[in-house]
PDB file of C-alpha atoms in Angstrom:
ATOM      1  CA  MET A 207       5.936  29.426   5.171  1.00 42.00           C
ATOM      2  CA  SER A 208       6.216  28.263   1.551  1.00 45.00           C
ATOM      3  CA  VAL A 209       3.616  26.090  -0.161  1.00 40.00           C
ATOM      4  CA  VAL A 210       6.111  23.215  -0.147  1.00 41.00           C
ATOM      5  CA  MET A 211       6.688  23.438   3.589  1.00 44.00           C
ATOM      6  CA  ARG A 212       2.969  23.769   4.317  1.00 43.00           C
ATOM      7  CA  TRP A 213       2.307  20.614   2.310  1.00 42.00           C
ATOM      8  CA  ILE A 214       5.055  18.686   4.079  1.00 46.00           C
ATOM      9  CA  ALA A 215       3.851  19.941   7.476  1.00 46.00           C
ATOM     10  CA  ALA A 216       0.316  18.858   6.651  1.00 45.00           C
ATOM     11  CA  MET A 217       1.466  15.364   5.712  1.00 49.00           C
ATOM     12  CA  ALA A 218       3.553  14.896   8.844  1.00 48.00           C
ATOM     13  CA  GLY A 219       0.963  16.702  10.959  1.00 48.00           C
ATOM     14  CA  GLY A 220      -1.701  14.257   9.874  1.00 49.00           C
ATOM     15  CA  ILE A 221       0.494  11.352  10.896  1.00 49.00           C
ATOM     16  CA  LEU A 222       1.324  13.032  14.205  1.00 48.00           C
ATOM     17  CA  ALA A 223      -2.310  13.888  14.957  1.00 45.00           C
ATOM     18  CA  GLY A 224      -3.379  10.328  14.364  1.00 47.00           C
ATOM     19  CA  LEU A 225      -0.598   9.006  16.554  1.00 46.00           C
ATOM     20  CA  VAL A 226      -1.419  11.445  19.370  1.00 44.00           C
ATOM     21  CA  GLY A 227      -5.085  10.550  19.212  1.00 44.00           C
ATOM     22  CA  SER A 228      -4.401   6.851  19.363  1.00 43.00           C
ATOM     23  CA  LYS A 229      -2.096   7.223  22.357  1.00 45.00           C
ATOM     24  CA  LEU A 230      -4.546   9.432  24.237  1.00 37.00           C
ATOM     25  CA  ASN A 231      -7.374   6.986  23.629  1.00 39.00           C
ATOM     26  CA  ALA A 232      -5.581   3.723  24.142  1.00 40.00           C
ATOM     27  CA  GLY A 233      -2.512   4.664  26.179  1.00 40.00           C
ATOM     28  CA  GLN A 234       1.028   3.582  25.459  1.00 38.00           C
ATOM     29  CA  ARG A 235       1.133  -0.204  25.153  1.00 41.00           C
ATOM     30  CA  ALA A 236       3.933  -1.914  26.997  1.00 41.00           C
ATOM     31  CA  SER A 237       6.040  -4.305  24.960  1.00 42.00           C
ATOM     32  CA  GLN A 238       5.629  -7.932  25.931  1.00 44.00           C
ATOM     33  CA  GLY A 239       7.872 -10.940  25.950  1.00 56.00           C
ATOM     34  CA  VAL A 240      11.647 -11.200  25.897  1.00 62.00           C
ATOM     35  CA  GLN A 241      13.337  -8.329  24.086  1.00 72.00           C
ATOM     36  CA  PRO A 242      15.432  -9.541  21.141  1.00 79.00           C
ATOM     37  CA  ARG A 243      19.138  -8.854  20.856  1.00 86.00           C
ATOM     38  CA  LEU A 244      19.705  -5.878  18.562  1.00 93.00           C
ATOM     39  CA  GLY A 245      22.634  -5.210  16.255  1.00 94.00           C
ATOM     40  CA  ARG A 246      24.641  -1.999  15.850  1.00 94.00           C
ATOM     41  CA  LEU A 247      24.660   0.068  12.664  1.00 97.00           C
ATOM     42  CA  SER A 248      27.399   2.210  11.143  1.00 97.00           C
ATOM     43  CA  ALA A 249      27.292   4.768   8.316  1.00 97.00           C
ATOM     44  CA  ARG A 250      29.064   4.949   4.964  1.00 97.00           C
ATOM     45  CA  TYR A 251      29.084   7.078   1.808  1.00 97.00           C
ATOM     46  CA  ASP A 252      29.874   5.771  -1.674  1.00 98.00           C
ATOM     47  CA  ARG A 253      30.038   7.708  -4.944  1.00 97.00           C
ATOM     48  CA  ILE A 254      27.983   6.142  -7.714  1.00 95.00           C
ATOM     49  CA  GLY A 255      27.974   7.749 -11.153  1.00 90.00           C
ATOM     50  CA  GLY A 256      28.586  11.212  -9.748  1.00 92.00           C
ATOM     51  CA  ILE A 257      26.053  10.789  -6.917  1.00 95.00           C
ATOM     52  CA  ASN A 258      26.979  10.277  -3.269  1.00 98.00           C
ATOM     53  CA  MET A 259      24.853   7.531  -1.730  1.00 98.00           C
ATOM     54  CA  TYR A 260      24.522   7.170   2.027  1.00 98.00           C
ATOM     55  CA  ALA A 261      23.851   3.822   3.689  1.00 98.00           C
ATOM     56  CA  ARG A 262      23.532   2.303   7.126  1.00 98.00           C
ATOM     57  CA  VAL A 263      25.399  -0.983   7.504  1.00 98.00           C
ATOM     58  CA  SER A 264      25.313  -3.469  10.356  1.00 96.00           C
ATOM     59  CA  ALA A 265      28.492  -3.643  12.413  1.00 93.00           C
ATOM     60  CA  HIS A 266      27.766  -7.046  13.946  1.00 83.00           C
ATOM     61  CA  PRO A 267      30.295  -9.777  12.954  1.00 87.00           C
ATOM     62  CA  ILE A 268      28.588 -12.288  10.645  1.00 90.00           C
ATOM     63  CA  PRO A 269      30.064 -15.365   8.888  1.00 87.00           C
ATOM     64  CA  ASP A 270      31.017 -14.597   5.288  1.00 85.00           C
ATOM     65  CA  ASP A 271      28.927 -17.465   3.887  1.00 88.00           C
ATOM     66  CA  ARG A 272      25.636 -15.923   4.993  1.00 92.00           C
ATOM     67  CA  LEU A 273      23.629 -14.094   2.345  1.00 95.00           C
ATOM     68  CA  PRO A 274      23.517 -10.324   3.048  1.00 97.00           C
ATOM     69  CA  VAL A 275      20.205  -8.480   3.271  1.00 98.00           C
ATOM     70  CA  ILE A 276      19.504  -5.087   1.664  1.00 98.00           C
ATOM     71  CA  LEU A 277      16.609  -2.983   2.974  1.00 98.00           C
ATOM     72  CA  VAL A 278      14.934  -0.476   0.637  1.00 98.00           C
ATOM     73  CA  HIS A 279      12.776   2.310   2.080  1.00 98.00           C
ATOM     74  CA  GLY A 280       9.448   3.737   0.893  1.00 94.00           C
ATOM     75  CA  LEU A 281       8.455   6.968  -0.835  1.00 92.00           C
ATOM     76  CA  GLY A 282       9.803  10.153   0.745  1.00 93.00           C
ATOM     77  CA  MET A 283      11.522   8.196   3.503  1.00 95.00           C
ATOM     78  CA  SER A 284      15.124   7.082   4.054  1.00 97.00           C
ATOM     79  CA  SER A 285      17.150   4.371   5.750  1.00 98.00           C
ATOM     80  CA  ARG A 286      16.137   5.920   9.105  1.00 96.00           C
ATOM     81  CA  TYR A 287      12.746   4.332   8.485  1.00 96.00           C
ATOM     82  CA  MET A 288      14.422   0.914   8.186  1.00 98.00           C
ATOM     83  CA  ILE A 289      16.527   1.146  11.375  1.00 97.00           C
ATOM     84  CA  PRO A 290      14.269  -0.950  13.658  1.00 97.00           C
ATOM     85  CA  LEU A 291      14.187  -3.840  11.177  1.00 98.00           C
ATOM     86  CA  ALA A 292      17.911  -3.494  10.454  1.00 98.00           C
ATOM     87  CA  GLU A 293      18.719  -3.707  14.168  1.00 97.00           C
ATOM     88  CA  HIS A 294      16.631  -6.868  14.522  1.00 97.00           C
ATOM     89  CA  LEU A 295      18.177  -8.554  11.474  1.00 97.00           C
ATOM     90  CA  ALA A 296      21.773  -7.486  12.146  1.00 96.00           C
ATOM     91  CA  PRO A 297      22.633 -10.226  14.682  1.00 95.00           C
ATOM     92  CA  HIS A 298      21.703 -12.803  12.032  1.00 95.00           C
ATOM     93  CA  ARG A 299      22.752 -11.313   8.683  1.00 96.00           C
ATOM     94  CA  ARG A 300      24.958  -8.582   7.273  1.00 97.00           C
ATOM     95  CA  VAL A 301      22.443  -5.764   6.684  1.00 98.00           C
ATOM     96  CA  TYR A 302      22.640  -2.771   4.340  1.00 98.00           C
ATOM     97  CA  ALA A 303      20.070   0.040   4.253  1.00 98.00           C
ATOM     98  CA  PRO A 304      20.849   2.657   1.580  1.00 98.00           C
ATOM     99  CA  ASP A 305      19.198   6.025   1.029  1.00 98.00           C
ATOM    100  CA  LEU A 306      18.024   5.957  -2.579  1.00 98.00           C
ATOM    101  CA  PRO A 307      19.239   8.924  -4.693  1.00 98.00           C
ATOM    102  CA  GLY A 308      17.046  11.935  -3.935  1.00 97.00           C
ATOM    103  CA  PHE A 309      16.165  10.805  -0.419  1.00 97.00           C
ATOM    104  CA  GLY A 310      17.630  10.927   3.061  1.00 97.00           C
ATOM    105  CA  LEU A 311      21.312  11.859   3.162  1.00 97.00           C
ATOM    106  CA  SER A 312      22.070  10.782  -0.401  1.00 98.00           C
ATOM    107  CA  ASP A 313      22.568  13.403  -3.113  1.00 97.00           C
ATOM    108  CA  LYS A 314      19.487  14.979  -4.700  1.00 96.00           C
ATOM    109  CA  PRO A 315      19.557  14.907  -8.519  1.00 95.00           C
ATOM    110  CA  ARG A 316      17.749  17.890 -10.027  1.00 92.00           C
ATOM    111  CA  GLN A 317      15.187  15.610 -11.661  1.00 93.00           C
ATOM    112  CA  ALA A 318      13.630  12.843  -9.589  1.00 95.00           C
ATOM    113  CA  LEU A 319      14.643   9.380 -10.743  1.00 96.00           C
ATOM    114  CA  THR A 320      12.029   7.004 -12.092  1.00 95.00           C
ATOM    115  CA  VAL A 321      11.419   3.615 -10.491  1.00 94.00           C
ATOM    116  CA  ARG A 322      13.599   2.012 -13.178  1.00 96.00           C
ATOM    117  CA  GLU A 323      16.378   4.558 -12.622  1.00 96.00           C
ATOM    118  CA  LEU A 324      16.255   3.978  -8.852  1.00 97.00           C
ATOM    119  CA  ALA A 325      16.660   0.239  -9.460  1.00 97.00           C
ATOM    120  CA  ASP A 326      19.609   0.884 -11.775  1.00 98.00           C
ATOM    121  CA  ALA A 327      21.200   3.131  -9.127  1.00 98.00           C
ATOM    122  CA  LEU A 328      20.762   0.381  -6.533  1.00 98.00           C
ATOM    123  CA  ALA A 329      22.445  -2.113  -8.869  1.00 98.00           C
ATOM    124  CA  ALA A 330      25.346   0.287  -9.477  1.00 98.00           C
ATOM    125  CA  TRP A 331      25.701   0.849  -5.727  1.00 98.00           C
ATOM    126  CA  MET A 332      25.903  -2.921  -5.127  1.00 98.00           C
ATOM    127  CA  HIS A 333      28.633  -3.205  -7.766  1.00 97.00           C
ATOM    128  CA  GLU A 334      30.568  -0.338  -6.186  1.00 97.00           C
ATOM    129  CA  ILE A 335      30.576  -1.817  -2.678  1.00 97.00           C
ATOM    130  CA  GLY A 336      31.284  -5.363  -3.879  1.00 96.00           C
ATOM    131  CA  LEU A 337      27.952  -7.121  -3.318  1.00 97.00           C
ATOM    132  CA  ASP A 338      27.359  -9.778  -5.969  1.00 96.00           C
ATOM    133  CA  ARG A 339      24.030 -11.097  -4.699  1.00 97.00           C
ATOM    134  CA  ALA A 340      21.682 -10.474  -1.782  1.00 98.00           C
ATOM    135  CA  ALA A 341      18.263 -10.984  -0.299  1.00 98.00           C
ATOM    136  CA  PHE A 342      16.127  -7.840  -0.379  1.00 98.00           C
ATOM    137  CA  VAL A 343      13.384  -6.390   1.788  1.00 98.00           C
ATOM    138  CA  GLY A 344      11.383  -3.452   0.445  1.00 98.00           C
ATOM    139  CA  ASN A 345       8.561  -1.326   1.815  1.00 97.00           C
ATOM    140  CA  SER A 346       6.019   0.423  -0.425  1.00 91.00           C
ATOM    141  CA  LEU A 347       8.024   2.246  -3.144  1.00 92.00           C
ATOM    142  CA  GLY A 348      10.947   0.000  -2.184  1.00 96.00           C
ATOM    143  CA  CYS A 349       8.923  -2.995  -3.396  1.00 96.00           C
ATOM    144  CA  GLU A 350       8.526  -1.424  -6.830  1.00 95.00           C
ATOM    145  CA  VAL A 351      12.249  -0.716  -7.015  1.00 97.00           C
ATOM    146  CA  LEU A 352      13.014  -4.323  -6.082  1.00 97.00           C
ATOM    147  CA  VAL A 353      10.620  -5.769  -8.654  1.00 96.00           C
ATOM    148  CA  GLU A 354      12.367  -3.613 -11.265  1.00 96.00           C
ATOM    149  CA  LEU A 355      15.743  -4.799  -9.965  1.00 98.00           C
ATOM    150  CA  ALA A 356      14.719  -8.457 -10.157  1.00 97.00           C
ATOM    151  CA  VAL A 357      13.453  -8.041 -13.726  1.00 96.00           C
ATOM    152  CA  ASN A 358      16.392  -6.043 -15.097  1.00 96.00           C
ATOM    153  CA  HIS A 359      19.274  -7.211 -12.860  1.00 98.00           C
ATOM    154  CA  PRO A 360      18.206 -10.756 -11.899  1.00 97.00           C
ATOM    155  CA  HIS A 361      21.754 -11.933 -11.136  1.00 97.00           C
ATOM    156  CA  LEU A 362      21.842  -9.598  -8.104  1.00 98.00           C
ATOM    157  CA  VAL A 363      18.666 -10.927  -6.494  1.00 98.00           C
ATOM    158  CA  ASP A 364      18.565 -14.177  -4.537  1.00 98.00           C
ATOM    159  CA  ARG A 365      15.105 -13.638  -3.065  1.00 98.00           C
ATOM    160  CA  LEU A 366      12.672 -10.833  -2.307  1.00 98.00           C
ATOM    161  CA  VAL A 367      10.482  -9.716   0.591  1.00 98.00           C
ATOM    162  CA  LEU A 368       7.833  -7.224  -0.552  1.00 98.00           C
ATOM    163  CA  GLN A 369       6.230  -5.570   2.490  1.00 97.00           C
ATOM    164  CA  GLY A 370       3.223  -3.370   1.736  1.00 94.00           C
ATOM    165  CA  PRO A 371       3.817  -3.361  -2.045  1.00 93.00           C
ATOM    166  CA  THR A 372       2.366  -0.518  -4.113  1.00 83.00           C
ATOM    167  CA  PRO A 373       0.598   0.584  -6.195  1.00 67.00           C
ATOM    168  CA  ASP A 374      -2.833  -0.988  -5.919  1.00 55.00           C
ATOM    169  CA  PRO A 375      -4.265  -0.395  -9.430  1.00 56.00           C
ATOM    170  CA  ASP A 376      -7.609   0.670  -7.926  1.00 54.00           C
ATOM    171  CA  ALA A 377      -6.076   3.266  -5.583  1.00 51.00           C
ATOM    172  CA  ARG A 378      -3.826   5.300  -7.849  1.00 48.00           C
ATOM    173  CA  GLY A 379      -3.353   9.021  -7.407  1.00 48.00           C
ATOM    174  CA  LEU A 380      -2.015  11.507  -4.891  1.00 50.00           C
ATOM    175  CA  VAL A 381      -5.274  12.104  -2.997  1.00 49.00           C
ATOM    176  CA  ARG A 382      -5.935   8.403  -2.406  1.00 52.00           C
ATOM    177  CA  GLN A 383      -2.369   7.844  -1.224  1.00 50.00           C
ATOM    178  CA  ILE A 384      -2.475  10.764   1.249  1.00 53.00           C
ATOM    179  CA  ALA A 385      -5.869   9.628   2.578  1.00 49.00           C
ATOM    180  CA  GLY A 386      -4.366   6.218   3.248  1.00 51.00           C
ATOM    181  CA  PHE A 387      -1.603   7.783   5.356  1.00 53.00           C
ATOM    182  CA  PHE A 388      -4.179   9.487   7.566  1.00 49.00           C
ATOM    183  CA  LEU A 389      -6.051   6.204   8.059  1.00 49.00           C
ATOM    184  CA  ILE A 390      -2.991   4.192   9.093  1.00 52.00           C
ATOM    185  CA  ALA A 391      -1.516   6.889  11.364  1.00 54.00           C
ATOM    186  CA  PRO A 392      -3.135   5.659  14.611  1.00 52.00           C
ATOM    187  CA  PHE A 393      -1.577   2.226  14.128  1.00 53.00           C
ATOM    188  CA  GLU A 394       2.034   3.325  13.623  1.00 63.00           C
ATOM    189  CA  ARG A 395       4.670   4.076  16.258  1.00 63.00           C
ATOM    190  CA  TRP A 396       4.707   7.544  17.800  1.00 64.00           C
ATOM    191  CA  SER A 397       8.249   8.330  16.673  1.00 74.00           C
ATOM    192  CA  LEU A 398       7.453   7.653  13.010  1.00 81.00           C
ATOM    193  CA  ALA A 399       5.937  11.160  12.747  1.00 78.00           C
ATOM    194  CA  TRP A 400       9.318  12.772  13.454  1.00 81.00           C
ATOM    195  CA  VAL A 401      11.122  10.469  11.042  1.00 88.00           C
ATOM    196  CA  ALA A 402       8.573  11.269   8.335  1.00 84.00           C
ATOM    197  CA  LEU A 403       8.728  15.025   8.938  1.00 85.00           C
ATOM    198  CA  THR A 404      12.526  15.080   8.629  1.00 91.00           C
ATOM    199  CA  ASP A 405      12.648  12.811   5.599  1.00 93.00           C
ATOM    200  CA  TYR A 406       9.832  14.553   3.731  1.00 89.00           C
ATOM    201  CA  THR A 407      11.521  17.888   4.324  1.00 92.00           C
ATOM    202  CA  ARG A 408      14.823  16.589   2.946  1.00 92.00           C
ATOM    203  CA  SER A 409      13.323  15.134  -0.221  1.00 91.00           C
ATOM    204  CA  GLY A 410      10.765  17.906  -0.789  1.00 92.00           C
ATOM    205  CA  VAL A 411       7.246  17.881  -2.210  1.00 89.00           C
ATOM    206  CA  ARG A 412       8.342  18.281  -5.846  1.00 91.00           C
ATOM    207  CA  ARG A 413      10.475  15.122  -5.739  1.00 93.00           C
ATOM    208  CA  TYR A 414       7.761  13.311  -3.769  1.00 88.00           C
ATOM    209  CA  ILE A 415       5.123  14.040  -6.409  1.00 87.00           C
ATOM    210  CA  GLN A 416       7.447  13.284  -9.348  1.00 89.00           C
ATOM    211  CA  THR A 417       8.376   9.931  -7.819  1.00 91.00           C
ATOM    212  CA  LEU A 418       4.738   9.213  -6.968  1.00 83.00           C
ATOM    213  CA  HIS A 419       3.787   9.706 -10.613  1.00 82.00           C
ATOM    214  CA  SER A 420       6.427   7.145 -11.615  1.00 86.00           C
ATOM    215  CA  MET A 421       5.071   4.784  -8.949  1.00 83.00           C
ATOM    216  CA  VAL A 422       1.421   4.937  -9.950  1.00 78.00           C
ATOM    217  CA  ASP A 423       2.309   4.408 -13.610  1.00 78.00           C
ATOM    218  CA  ASN A 424       4.319   1.327 -12.679  1.00 81.00           C
ATOM    219  CA  ARG A 425       2.400  -1.958 -12.830  1.00 81.00           C
ATOM    220  CA  ILE A 426       4.278  -4.447 -10.713  1.00 85.00           C
ATOM    221  CA  GLY A 427       1.498  -7.025 -11.028  1.00 84.00           C
ATOM    222  CA  GLU A 428       2.372  -7.467 -14.696  1.00 87.00           C
ATOM    223  CA  LYS A 429       6.130  -7.406 -14.082  1.00 91.00           C
ATOM    224  CA  ALA A 430       5.815  -9.962 -11.271  1.00 89.00           C
ATOM    225  CA  LEU A 431       5.136 -12.654 -13.857  1.00 92.00           C
ATOM    226  CA  ARG A 432       8.768 -12.277 -14.956  1.00 94.00           C
ATOM    227  CA  ILE A 433      10.297 -12.750 -11.483  1.00 95.00           C
ATOM    228  CA  SER A 434      11.805 -16.205 -11.033  1.00 94.00           C
ATOM    229  CA  GLN A 435      13.251 -15.664  -7.549  1.00 97.00           C
ATOM    230  CA  PRO A 436      11.375 -16.815  -4.404  1.00 98.00           C
ATOM    231  CA  THR A 437       9.296 -13.880  -3.177  1.00 98.00           C
ATOM    232  CA  LEU A 438       7.515 -13.336   0.125  1.00 98.00           C
ATOM    233  CA  VAL A 439       4.703 -10.748   0.130  1.00 98.00           C
ATOM    234  CA  VAL A 440       3.997  -9.347   3.611  1.00 98.00           C
ATOM    235  CA  TRP A 441       0.837  -7.451   4.569  1.00 97.00           C
ATOM    236  CA  GLY A 442      -0.472  -5.958   7.828  1.00 95.00           C
ATOM    237  CA  THR A 443      -4.172  -6.281   8.651  1.00 94.00           C
ATOM    238  CA  ARG A 444      -4.367  -2.520   9.310  1.00 89.00           C
ATOM    239  CA  ASP A 445      -2.670  -1.439   6.109  1.00 90.00           C
ATOM    240  CA  TYR A 446      -5.331   0.809   4.577  1.00 83.00           C
ATOM    241  CA  ILE A 447      -3.011   1.937   1.796  1.00 83.00           C
ATOM    242  CA  VAL A 448      -2.665  -1.523   0.252  1.00 88.00           C
ATOM    243  CA  PRO A 449      -5.773  -3.771   0.157  1.00 89.00           C
ATOM    244  CA  TYR A 450      -5.565  -7.451   0.992  1.00 94.00           C
ATOM    245  CA  GLU A 451      -6.981  -8.410  -2.419  1.00 93.00           C
ATOM    246  CA  PHE A 452      -4.052  -6.723  -4.149  1.00 92.00           C
ATOM    247  CA  VAL A 453      -1.290  -8.389  -2.085  1.00 95.00           C
ATOM    248  CA  ALA A 454      -3.000 -11.785  -2.203  1.00 96.00           C
ATOM    249  CA  GLY A 455      -3.327 -11.517  -5.977  1.00 94.00           C
ATOM    250  CA  LEU A 456       0.302 -10.433  -6.307  1.00 95.00           C
ATOM    251  CA  ALA A 457       1.527 -13.387  -4.245  1.00 96.00           C
ATOM    252  CA  GLU A 458      -0.580 -15.704  -6.382  1.00 95.00           C
ATOM    253  CA  VAL A 459       0.780 -14.534  -9.759  1.00 94.00           C
ATOM    254  CA  LEU A 460       4.423 -14.607  -8.636  1.00 95.00           C
ATOM    255  CA  PRO A 461       5.970 -17.833  -9.966  1.00 93.00           C
ATOM    256  CA  GLN A 462       7.487 -18.568  -6.532  1.00 96.00           C
ATOM    257  CA  GLY A 463       5.331 -16.288  -4.394  1.00 97.00           C
ATOM    258  CA  ARG A 464       3.837 -16.730  -0.967  1.00 97.00           C
ATOM    259  CA  LEU A 465       1.924 -14.454   1.410  1.00 98.00           C
ATOM    260  CA  ALA A 466       2.480 -13.695   5.108  1.00 98.00           C
ATOM    261  CA  VAL A 467      -0.041 -11.658   7.127  1.00 98.00           C
ATOM    262  CA  ILE A 468       0.933  -9.816  10.326  1.00 97.00           C
ATOM    263  CA  PRO A 469      -2.028  -9.023  12.605  1.00 95.00           C
ATOM    264  CA  ASP A 470      -2.602  -5.448  13.859  1.00 91.00           C
ATOM    265  CA  ALA A 471       0.242  -4.018  11.740  1.00 93.00           C
ATOM    266  CA  ALA A 472      -0.241  -1.142   9.317  1.00 89.00           C
ATOM    267  CA  HIS A 473       1.888  -0.030   6.340  1.00 90.00           C
ATOM    268  CA  GLY A 474       5.205   0.559   8.126  1.00 90.00           C
ATOM    269  CA  ILE A 475       5.721  -2.921   9.555  1.00 95.00           C
ATOM    270  CA  ASN A 476       9.486  -2.516   9.206  1.00 96.00           C
ATOM    271  CA  TYR A 477       9.282   0.363  11.710  1.00 95.00           C
ATOM    272  CA  SER A 478       6.326  -0.471  13.948  1.00 94.00           C
ATOM    273  CA  HIS A 479       6.545  -4.294  14.111  1.00 95.00           C
ATOM    274  CA  PRO A 480      10.204  -5.166  13.369  1.00 97.00           C
ATOM    275  CA  LYS A 481      10.210  -8.205  15.666  1.00 97.00           C
ATOM    276  CA  ALA A 482       7.190  -9.768  13.949  1.00 97.00           C
ATOM    277  CA  LEU A 483       8.585  -8.972  10.494  1.00 98.00           C
ATOM    278  CA  THR A 484      11.977 -10.464  11.393  1.00 98.00           C
ATOM    279  CA  ALA A 485      10.210 -13.621  12.513  1.00 97.00           C
ATOM    280  CA  VAL A 486       8.763 -14.162   9.030  1.00 97.00           C
ATOM    281  CA  ILE A 487      11.850 -12.971   7.122  1.00 98.00           C
ATOM    282  CA  LEU A 488      14.528 -15.133   8.750  1.00 97.00           C
ATOM    283  CA  PRO A 489      13.019 -18.554   7.903  1.00 96.00           C
ATOM    284  CA  PHE A 490      12.459 -17.341   4.340  1.00 97.00           C
ATOM    285  CA  ILE A 491      16.058 -16.282   3.708  1.00 92.00           C
ATOM    286  CA  LEU A 492      17.784 -19.223   5.417  1.00 82.00           C
TER     287      LEU A 492
END
């Protein structure tokens, strides 16, 4: 096995081990309450500047006057990671979940794109598919891409939801980020390990590390001062990758920022707690 594959296996294995341990100790928790109605998703490819971009799009009929919602995944992941949230939002809004260039089923440029370049690619993709303006929900790296989008392409952004935004300036670096993944693993859904393993394998360790370097050098706290759109920062009480002090401070410096806290959720709220996240998103984007 190559060094790359061993590294990817270790990352996903850590997540899987934590998930297994939590299930053996606590047992599988049964879902409670009435199950929400879920929307269907379809797939599409669009060619943007010589790059094929893949996206999942809701197939549920929605009135044309409702603002669409675009979901942007985190580092190393893809739109598969956003499926639970997309399915919960789809009965209410037209939902798009693209794979950023280099990730998922989208093309893989030889050199990993920077955060700014990923935002520019997202803007070009919106232009190609005919979206003039949208609400956005990002997770982790996706939050950084959306802050960049709001700063450099403000006409495209109606409002933002930043869930688990990175990077915390006091927790920069590869080792700290990986350690955080091991800590949150017991609080994520079992199936996330398989999604992560597949997505990490597709993007590869080289692209992961190159993108991570662009992330940790990106200071969204400073750029947030330039965002005029309403922005909701969402944090889970078991997110050990992003400290509460960082998200609370970010929400405070945003000109139209507010903070929502979801109990018992970790970093991947869009995957593990989509119902709770939908409950805070929908009133915000109405």
